[in-house]
């Protein structure tokens, strides 16, 4: 088995020739994850984009052979970082236990086209 494993999912693929994530040994880093799907394209509202984005995050985590308890850090890039209500709703649904949540950081940036939010994650699997 190769040391570096590219992680792909059927539902979420980049337009560029890059995987959704990469795993080396017990560490997984994702690429950028946005609120798009093949059938509908980019979701229109921040609520919809957050819902799809976090669903994609779960899919990629699973495809990498880990689960949400292995995620140690999530970074979010937002067009307007002050509007975190949609993020927090999805976040607390994904990680309901305040004592068992990954670190999170939010950065405000200019994003492509209709994208209002994107994220990436780092996960560490048990050895």
Coordinates of C-alpha atoms in Angstrom, one line a residue, residues 3-4 9 15 24 28 49-50 67 71 74 99 107 113 116:
X3 CA 2.2 5.8 1.9
X4 CA 0.2 8.6 0.4
X9 CA -15.8 10.7 -3.2
X15 CA -12.7 20.6 -11.2
X24 CA -0.4 9.8 4.9
X28 CA -5.7 13.3 6.8
X49 CA -24.1 26.1 1.5
X50 CA -23.3 25.3 5.2
X67 CA -14.9 9.4 11.5
X71 CA -11.2 15.5 13.1
X74 CA -11.6 22.8 10.8
X99 CA -16.3 18.6 25.4
X107 CA -11.2 33.8 8.3
X113 CA -18.4 33.5 -7.7
X116 CA -20.2 32.3 0.6

